[in-house]
mmCIF file of N, CA and C in Angstrom:
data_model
loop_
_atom_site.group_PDB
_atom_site.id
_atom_site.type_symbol
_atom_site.label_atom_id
_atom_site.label_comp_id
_atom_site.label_asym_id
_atom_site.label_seq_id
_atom_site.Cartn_x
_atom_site.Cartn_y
_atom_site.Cartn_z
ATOM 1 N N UNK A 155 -27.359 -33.690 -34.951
ATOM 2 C CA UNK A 155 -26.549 -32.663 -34.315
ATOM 3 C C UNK A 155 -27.162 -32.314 -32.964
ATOM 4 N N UNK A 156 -26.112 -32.131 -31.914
ATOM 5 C CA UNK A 156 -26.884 -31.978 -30.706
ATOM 6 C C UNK A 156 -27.240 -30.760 -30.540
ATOM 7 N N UNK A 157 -28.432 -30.393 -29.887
ATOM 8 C CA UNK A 157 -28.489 -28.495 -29.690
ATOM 9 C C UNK A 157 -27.843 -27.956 -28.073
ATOM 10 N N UNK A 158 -27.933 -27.102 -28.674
ATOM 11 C CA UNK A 158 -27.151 -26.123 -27.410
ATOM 12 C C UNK A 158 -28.360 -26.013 -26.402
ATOM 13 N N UNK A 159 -27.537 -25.863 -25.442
ATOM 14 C CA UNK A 159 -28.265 -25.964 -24.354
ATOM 15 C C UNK A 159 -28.356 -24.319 -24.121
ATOM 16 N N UNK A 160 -29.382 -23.906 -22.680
ATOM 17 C CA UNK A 160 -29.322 -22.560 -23.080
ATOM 18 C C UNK A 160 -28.221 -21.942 -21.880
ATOM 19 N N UNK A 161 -28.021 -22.882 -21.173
ATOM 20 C CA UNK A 161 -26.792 -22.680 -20.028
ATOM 21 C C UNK A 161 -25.427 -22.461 -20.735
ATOM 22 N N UNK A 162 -25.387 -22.980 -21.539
ATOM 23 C CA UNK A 162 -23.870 -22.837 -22.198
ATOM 24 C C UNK A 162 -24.091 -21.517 -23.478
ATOM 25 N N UNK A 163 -25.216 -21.222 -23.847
ATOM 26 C CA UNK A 163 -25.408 -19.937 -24.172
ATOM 27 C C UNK A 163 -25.443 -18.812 -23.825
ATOM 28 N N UNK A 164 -25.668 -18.871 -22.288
ATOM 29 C CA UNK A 164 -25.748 -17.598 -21.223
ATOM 30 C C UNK A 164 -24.300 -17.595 -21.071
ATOM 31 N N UNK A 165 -23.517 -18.705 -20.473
ATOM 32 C CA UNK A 165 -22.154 -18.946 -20.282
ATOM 33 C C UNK A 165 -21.516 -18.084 -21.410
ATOM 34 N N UNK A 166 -21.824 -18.438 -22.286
ATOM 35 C CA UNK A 166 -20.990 -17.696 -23.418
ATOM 36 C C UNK A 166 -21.214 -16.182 -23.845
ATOM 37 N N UNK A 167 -22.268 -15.898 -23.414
ATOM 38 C CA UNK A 167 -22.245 -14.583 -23.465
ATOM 39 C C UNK A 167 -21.711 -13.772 -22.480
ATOM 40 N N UNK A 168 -22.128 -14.413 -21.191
ATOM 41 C CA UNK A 168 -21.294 -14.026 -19.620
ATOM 42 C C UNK A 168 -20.033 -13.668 -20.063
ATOM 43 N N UNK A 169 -19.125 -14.729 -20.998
ATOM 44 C CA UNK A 169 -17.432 -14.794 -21.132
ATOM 45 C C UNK A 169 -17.123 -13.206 -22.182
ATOM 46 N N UNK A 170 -18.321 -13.299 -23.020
ATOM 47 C CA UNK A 170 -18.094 -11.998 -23.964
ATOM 48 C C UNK A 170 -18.124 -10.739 -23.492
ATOM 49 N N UNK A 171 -19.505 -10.467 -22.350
ATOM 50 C CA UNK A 171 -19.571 -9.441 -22.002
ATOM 51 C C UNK A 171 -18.155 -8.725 -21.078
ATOM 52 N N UNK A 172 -17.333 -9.837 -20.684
ATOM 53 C CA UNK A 172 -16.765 -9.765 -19.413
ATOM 54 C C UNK A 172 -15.377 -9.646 -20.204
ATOM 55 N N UNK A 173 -15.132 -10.214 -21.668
ATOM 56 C CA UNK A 173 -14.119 -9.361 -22.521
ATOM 57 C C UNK A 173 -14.409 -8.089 -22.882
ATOM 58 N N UNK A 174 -15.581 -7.814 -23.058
ATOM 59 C CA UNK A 174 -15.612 -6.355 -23.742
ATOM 60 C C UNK A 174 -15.145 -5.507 -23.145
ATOM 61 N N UNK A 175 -16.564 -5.789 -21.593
ATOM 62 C CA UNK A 175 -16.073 -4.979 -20.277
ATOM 63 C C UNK A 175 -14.540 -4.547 -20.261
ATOM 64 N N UNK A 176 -14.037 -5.687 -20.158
ATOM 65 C CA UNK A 176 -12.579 -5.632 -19.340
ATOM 66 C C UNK A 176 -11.421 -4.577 -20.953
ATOM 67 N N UNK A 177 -11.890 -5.293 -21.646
ATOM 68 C CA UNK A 177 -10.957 -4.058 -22.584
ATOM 69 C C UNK A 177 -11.581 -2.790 -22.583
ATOM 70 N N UNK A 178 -12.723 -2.097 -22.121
ATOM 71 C CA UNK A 178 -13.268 -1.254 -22.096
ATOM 72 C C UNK A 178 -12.585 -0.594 -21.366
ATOM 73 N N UNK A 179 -12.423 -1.379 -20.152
ATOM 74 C CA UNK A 179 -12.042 -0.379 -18.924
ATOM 75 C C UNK A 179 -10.417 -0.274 -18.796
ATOM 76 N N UNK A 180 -9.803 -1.295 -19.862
ATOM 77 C CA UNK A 180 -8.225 -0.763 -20.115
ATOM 78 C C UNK A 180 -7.806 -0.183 -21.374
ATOM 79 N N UNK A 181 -8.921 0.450 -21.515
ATOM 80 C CA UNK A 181 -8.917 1.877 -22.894
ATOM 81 C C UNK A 181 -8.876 2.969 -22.216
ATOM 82 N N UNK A 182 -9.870 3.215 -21.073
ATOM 83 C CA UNK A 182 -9.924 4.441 -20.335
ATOM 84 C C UNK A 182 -8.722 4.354 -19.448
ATOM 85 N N UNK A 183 -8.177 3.288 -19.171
ATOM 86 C CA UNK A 183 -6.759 3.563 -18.231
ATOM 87 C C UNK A 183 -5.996 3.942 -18.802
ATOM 88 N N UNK A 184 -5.892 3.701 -20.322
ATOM 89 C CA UNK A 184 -4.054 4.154 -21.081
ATOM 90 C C UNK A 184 -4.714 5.417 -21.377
ATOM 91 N N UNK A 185 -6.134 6.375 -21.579
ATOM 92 C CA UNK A 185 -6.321 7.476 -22.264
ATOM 93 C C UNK A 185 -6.001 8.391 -21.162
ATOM 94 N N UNK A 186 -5.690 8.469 -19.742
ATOM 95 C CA UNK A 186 -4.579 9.239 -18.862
ATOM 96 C C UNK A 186 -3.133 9.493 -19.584
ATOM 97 N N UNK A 187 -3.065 8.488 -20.093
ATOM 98 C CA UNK A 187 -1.386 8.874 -20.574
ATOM 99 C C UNK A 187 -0.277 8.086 -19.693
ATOM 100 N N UNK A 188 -0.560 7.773 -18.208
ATOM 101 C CA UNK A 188 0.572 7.053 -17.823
ATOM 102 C C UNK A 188 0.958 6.060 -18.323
ATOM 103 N N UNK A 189 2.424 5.245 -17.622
ATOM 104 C CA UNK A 189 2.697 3.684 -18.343
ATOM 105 C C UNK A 189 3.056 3.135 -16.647
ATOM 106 N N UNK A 190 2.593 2.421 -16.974
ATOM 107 C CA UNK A 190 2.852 1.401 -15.403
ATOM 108 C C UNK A 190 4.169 1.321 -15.559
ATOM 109 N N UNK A 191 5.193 1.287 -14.152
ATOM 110 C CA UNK A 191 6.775 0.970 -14.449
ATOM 111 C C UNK A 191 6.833 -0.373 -13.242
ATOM 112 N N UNK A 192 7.801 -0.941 -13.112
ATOM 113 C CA UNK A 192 8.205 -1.455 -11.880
ATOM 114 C C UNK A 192 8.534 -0.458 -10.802
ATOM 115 N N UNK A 193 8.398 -0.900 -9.479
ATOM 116 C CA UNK A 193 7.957 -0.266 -8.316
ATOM 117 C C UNK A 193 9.639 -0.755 -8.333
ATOM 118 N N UNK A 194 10.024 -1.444 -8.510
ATOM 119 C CA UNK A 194 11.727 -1.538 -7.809
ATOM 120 C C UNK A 194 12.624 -1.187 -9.473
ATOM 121 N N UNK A 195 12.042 -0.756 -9.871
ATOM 122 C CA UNK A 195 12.898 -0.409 -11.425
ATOM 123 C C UNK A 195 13.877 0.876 -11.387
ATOM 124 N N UNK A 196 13.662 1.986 -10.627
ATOM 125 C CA UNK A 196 14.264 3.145 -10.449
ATOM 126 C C UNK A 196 14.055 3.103 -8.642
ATOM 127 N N UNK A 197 15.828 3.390 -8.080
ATOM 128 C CA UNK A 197 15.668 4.058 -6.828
ATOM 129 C C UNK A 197 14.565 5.299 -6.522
ATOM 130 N N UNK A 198 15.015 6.594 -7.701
ATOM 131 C CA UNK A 198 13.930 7.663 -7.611
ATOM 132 C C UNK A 198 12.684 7.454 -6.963
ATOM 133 N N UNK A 199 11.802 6.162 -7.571
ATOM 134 C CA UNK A 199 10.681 5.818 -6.893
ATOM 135 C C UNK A 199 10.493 5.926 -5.504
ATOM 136 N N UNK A 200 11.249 5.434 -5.154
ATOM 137 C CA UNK A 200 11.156 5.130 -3.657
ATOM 138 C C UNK A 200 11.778 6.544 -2.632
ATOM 139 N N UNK A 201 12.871 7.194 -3.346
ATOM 140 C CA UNK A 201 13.226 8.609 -3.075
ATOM 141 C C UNK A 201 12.025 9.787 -3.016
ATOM 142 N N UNK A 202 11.300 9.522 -4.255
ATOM 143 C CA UNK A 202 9.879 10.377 -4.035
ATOM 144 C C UNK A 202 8.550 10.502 -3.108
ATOM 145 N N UNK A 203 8.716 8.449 -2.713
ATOM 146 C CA UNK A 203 7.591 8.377 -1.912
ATOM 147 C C UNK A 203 8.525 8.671 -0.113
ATOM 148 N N UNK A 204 9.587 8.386 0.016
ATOM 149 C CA UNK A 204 9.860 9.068 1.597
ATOM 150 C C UNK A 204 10.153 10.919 1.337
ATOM 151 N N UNK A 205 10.065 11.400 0.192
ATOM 152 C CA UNK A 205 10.236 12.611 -0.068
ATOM 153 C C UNK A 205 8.812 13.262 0.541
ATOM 154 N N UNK A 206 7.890 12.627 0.235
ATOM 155 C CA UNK A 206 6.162 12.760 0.274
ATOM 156 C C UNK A 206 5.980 12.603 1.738
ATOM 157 N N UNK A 207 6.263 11.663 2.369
ATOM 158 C CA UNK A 207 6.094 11.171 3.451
ATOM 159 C C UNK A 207 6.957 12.160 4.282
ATOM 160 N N UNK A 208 8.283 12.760 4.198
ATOM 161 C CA UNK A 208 8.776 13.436 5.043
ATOM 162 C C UNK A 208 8.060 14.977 5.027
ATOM 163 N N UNK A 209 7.526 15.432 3.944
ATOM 164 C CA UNK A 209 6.499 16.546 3.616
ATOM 165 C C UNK A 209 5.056 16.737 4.568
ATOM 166 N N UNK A 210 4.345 15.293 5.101
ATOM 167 C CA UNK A 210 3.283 15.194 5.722
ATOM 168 C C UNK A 210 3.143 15.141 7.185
ATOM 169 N N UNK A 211 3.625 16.541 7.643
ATOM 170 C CA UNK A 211 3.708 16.475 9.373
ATOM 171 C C UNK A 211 2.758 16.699 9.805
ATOM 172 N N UNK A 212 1.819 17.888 9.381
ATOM 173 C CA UNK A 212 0.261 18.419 10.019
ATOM 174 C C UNK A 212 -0.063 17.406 10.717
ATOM 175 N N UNK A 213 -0.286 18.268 12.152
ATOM 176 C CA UNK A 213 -0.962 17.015 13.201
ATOM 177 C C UNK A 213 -0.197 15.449 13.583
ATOM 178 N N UNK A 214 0.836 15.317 13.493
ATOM 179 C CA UNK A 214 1.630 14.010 13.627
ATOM 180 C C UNK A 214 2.713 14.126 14.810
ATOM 181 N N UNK A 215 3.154 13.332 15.020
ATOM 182 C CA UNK A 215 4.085 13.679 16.356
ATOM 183 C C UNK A 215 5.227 13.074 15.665
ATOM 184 N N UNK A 216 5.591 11.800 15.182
ATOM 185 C CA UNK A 216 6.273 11.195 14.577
ATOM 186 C C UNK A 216 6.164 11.318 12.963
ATOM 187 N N UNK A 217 7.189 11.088 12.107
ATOM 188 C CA UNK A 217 7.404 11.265 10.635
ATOM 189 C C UNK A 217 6.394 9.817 10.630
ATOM 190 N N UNK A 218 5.948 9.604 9.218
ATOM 191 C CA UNK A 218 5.636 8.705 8.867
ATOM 192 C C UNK A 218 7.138 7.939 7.894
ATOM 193 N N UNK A 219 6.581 6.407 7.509
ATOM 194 C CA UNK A 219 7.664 5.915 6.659
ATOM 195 C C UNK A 219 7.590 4.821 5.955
ATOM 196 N N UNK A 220 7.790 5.104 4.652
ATOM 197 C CA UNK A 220 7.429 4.229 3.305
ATOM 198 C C UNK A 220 7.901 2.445 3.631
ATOM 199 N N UNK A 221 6.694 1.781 3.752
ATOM 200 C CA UNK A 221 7.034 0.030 4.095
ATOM 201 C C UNK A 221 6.852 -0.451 3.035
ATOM 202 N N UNK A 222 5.699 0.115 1.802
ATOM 203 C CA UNK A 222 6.336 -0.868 0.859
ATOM 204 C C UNK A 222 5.383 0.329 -0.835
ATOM 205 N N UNK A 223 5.845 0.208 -1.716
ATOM 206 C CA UNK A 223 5.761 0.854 -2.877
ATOM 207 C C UNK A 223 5.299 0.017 -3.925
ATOM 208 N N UNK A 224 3.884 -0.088 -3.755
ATOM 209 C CA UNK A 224 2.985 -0.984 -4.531
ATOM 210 C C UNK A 224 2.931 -0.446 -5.938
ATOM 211 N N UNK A 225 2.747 0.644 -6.307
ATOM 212 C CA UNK A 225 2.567 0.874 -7.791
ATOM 213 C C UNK A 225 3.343 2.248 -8.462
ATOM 214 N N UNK A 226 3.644 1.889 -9.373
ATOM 215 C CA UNK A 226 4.383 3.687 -9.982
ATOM 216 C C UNK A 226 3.715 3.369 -11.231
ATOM 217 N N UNK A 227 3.562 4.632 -11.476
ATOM 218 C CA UNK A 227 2.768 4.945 -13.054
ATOM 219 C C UNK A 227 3.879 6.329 -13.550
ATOM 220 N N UNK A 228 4.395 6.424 -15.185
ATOM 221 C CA UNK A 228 4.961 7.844 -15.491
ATOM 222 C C UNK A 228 4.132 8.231 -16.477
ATOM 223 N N UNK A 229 3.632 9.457 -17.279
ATOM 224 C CA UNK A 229 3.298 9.977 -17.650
ATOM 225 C C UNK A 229 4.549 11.173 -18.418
ATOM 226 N N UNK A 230 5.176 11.213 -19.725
ATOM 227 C CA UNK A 230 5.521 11.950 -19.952
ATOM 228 C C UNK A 230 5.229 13.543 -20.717
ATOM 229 N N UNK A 231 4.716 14.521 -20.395
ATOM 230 C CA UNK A 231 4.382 15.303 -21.359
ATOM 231 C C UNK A 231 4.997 16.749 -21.745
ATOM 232 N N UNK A 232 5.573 17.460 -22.656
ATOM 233 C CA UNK A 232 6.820 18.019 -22.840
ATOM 234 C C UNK A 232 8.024 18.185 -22.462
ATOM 235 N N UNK A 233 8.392 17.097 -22.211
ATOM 236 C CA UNK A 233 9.522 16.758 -21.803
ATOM 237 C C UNK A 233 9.404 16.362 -20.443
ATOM 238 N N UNK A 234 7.881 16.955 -20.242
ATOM 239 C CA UNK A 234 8.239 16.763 -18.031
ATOM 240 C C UNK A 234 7.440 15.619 -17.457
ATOM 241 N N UNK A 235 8.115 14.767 -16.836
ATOM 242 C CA UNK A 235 7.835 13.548 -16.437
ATOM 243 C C UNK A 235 6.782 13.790 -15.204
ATOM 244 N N UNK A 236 5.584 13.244 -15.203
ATOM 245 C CA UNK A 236 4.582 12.889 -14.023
ATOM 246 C C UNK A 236 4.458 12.000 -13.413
ATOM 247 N N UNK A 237 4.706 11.351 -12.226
ATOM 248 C CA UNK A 237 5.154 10.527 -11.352
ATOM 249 C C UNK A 237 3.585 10.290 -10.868
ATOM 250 N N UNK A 238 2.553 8.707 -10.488
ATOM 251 C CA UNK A 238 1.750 8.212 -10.010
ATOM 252 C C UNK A 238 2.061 6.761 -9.252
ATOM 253 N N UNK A 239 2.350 7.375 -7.879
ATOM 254 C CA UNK A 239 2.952 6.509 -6.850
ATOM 255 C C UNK A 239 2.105 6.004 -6.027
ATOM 256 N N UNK A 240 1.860 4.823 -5.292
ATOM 257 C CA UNK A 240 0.824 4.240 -4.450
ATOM 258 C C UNK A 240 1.743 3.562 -3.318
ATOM 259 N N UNK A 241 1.891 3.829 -2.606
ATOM 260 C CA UNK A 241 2.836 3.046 -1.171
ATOM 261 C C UNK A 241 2.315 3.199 0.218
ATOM 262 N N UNK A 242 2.590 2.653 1.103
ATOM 263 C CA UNK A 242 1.774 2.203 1.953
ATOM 264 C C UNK A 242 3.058 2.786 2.987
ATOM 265 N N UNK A 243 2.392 3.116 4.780
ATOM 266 C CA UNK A 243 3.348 3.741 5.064
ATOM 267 C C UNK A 243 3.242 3.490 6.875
ATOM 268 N N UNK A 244 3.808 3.466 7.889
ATOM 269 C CA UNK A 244 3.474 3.226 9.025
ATOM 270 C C UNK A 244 4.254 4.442 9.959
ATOM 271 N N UNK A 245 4.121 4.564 11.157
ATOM 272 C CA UNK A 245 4.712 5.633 11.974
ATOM 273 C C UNK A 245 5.801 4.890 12.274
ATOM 274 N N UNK A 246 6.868 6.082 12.261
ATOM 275 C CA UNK A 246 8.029 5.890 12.002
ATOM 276 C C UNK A 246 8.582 6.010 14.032
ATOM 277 N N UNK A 247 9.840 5.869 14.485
ATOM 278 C CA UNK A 247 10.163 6.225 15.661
ATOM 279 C C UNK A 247 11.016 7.758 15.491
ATOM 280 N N UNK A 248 11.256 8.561 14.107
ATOM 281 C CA UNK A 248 12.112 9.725 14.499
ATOM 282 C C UNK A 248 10.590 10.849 14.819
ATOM 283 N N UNK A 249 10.886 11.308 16.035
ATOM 284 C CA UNK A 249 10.023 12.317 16.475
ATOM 285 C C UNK A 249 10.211 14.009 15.647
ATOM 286 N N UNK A 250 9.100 14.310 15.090
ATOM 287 C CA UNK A 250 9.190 15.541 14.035
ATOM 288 C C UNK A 250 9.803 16.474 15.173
ATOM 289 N N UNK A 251 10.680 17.727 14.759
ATOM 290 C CA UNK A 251 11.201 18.500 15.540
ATOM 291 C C UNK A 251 12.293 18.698 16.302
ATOM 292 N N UNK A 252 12.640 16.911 16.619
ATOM 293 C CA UNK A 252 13.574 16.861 17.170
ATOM 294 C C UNK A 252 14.667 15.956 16.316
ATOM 295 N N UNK A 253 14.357 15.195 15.269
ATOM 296 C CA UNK A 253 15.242 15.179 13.874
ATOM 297 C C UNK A 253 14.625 15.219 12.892
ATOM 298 N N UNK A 254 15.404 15.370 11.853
ATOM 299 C CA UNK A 254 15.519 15.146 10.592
ATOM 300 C C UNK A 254 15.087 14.439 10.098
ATOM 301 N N UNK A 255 13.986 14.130 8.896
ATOM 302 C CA UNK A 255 13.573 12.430 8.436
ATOM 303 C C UNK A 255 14.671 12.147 7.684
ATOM 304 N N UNK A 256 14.883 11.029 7.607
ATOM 305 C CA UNK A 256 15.762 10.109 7.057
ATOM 306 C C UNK A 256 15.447 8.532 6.245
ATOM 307 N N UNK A 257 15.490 8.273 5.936
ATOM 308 C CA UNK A 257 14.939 7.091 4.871
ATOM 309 C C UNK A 257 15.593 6.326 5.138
ATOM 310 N N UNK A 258 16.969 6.064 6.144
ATOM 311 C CA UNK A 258 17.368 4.912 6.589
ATOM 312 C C UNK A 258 17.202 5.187 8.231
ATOM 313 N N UNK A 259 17.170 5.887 8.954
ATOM 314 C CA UNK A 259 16.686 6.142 10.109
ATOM 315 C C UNK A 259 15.262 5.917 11.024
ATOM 316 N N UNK A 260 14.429 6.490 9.936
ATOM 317 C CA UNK A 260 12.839 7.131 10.287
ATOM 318 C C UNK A 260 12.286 5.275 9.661
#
């Protein structure tokens, strides 16, 4: 019988530790309570993040404006839904003050 070498023993423990790890650290992600959704699954999503974005004027001259909506997470708890949104966002051309943000405009 051939013996193990001790490279393919380290190897194999490398592969274990790096399962444990990894379910470890997606135990503490579901014990928040959210559920990952699709980012294009509900319009709302995307209604909330230029909702956010039209909210953030302090110090800006121009609105900012949602380019793309990388992650949504919900969280439901008595009935009331918690929204965890991640989107990315660039300066927009509608100047604050002198319009309105708009989500097909801005």
């Amino acid at each position: 019988m051939a013996a193990i070498k001790p490279t393919f023993t380290l190897l194999l423990l490398g592969v274990w530790a790096v399962v444990l790890l990894g379910s470890c650290y997606a135990e503490s992600e579901d014990e928040d309570g959210f559920t990952e959704q699709d980012p294009e699954g509900s319009p709302t999503y995307m209604k909330m993040a230029h909702y956010a974005v039209s909210t953030q004027t302090k110090g800006k001259k121009v609105y900012d404006t949602v380019v793309e909506l990388g992650y949504v997470a919900t969280k439901v708890l008595q009935g009331s839904t918690t929204y965890d949104l991640d989107f990315s966002t660039a300066p927009s051309n509608c100047t604050i003050g002198q319009v309105p943000y708009s989500a097909e405009k801005c």
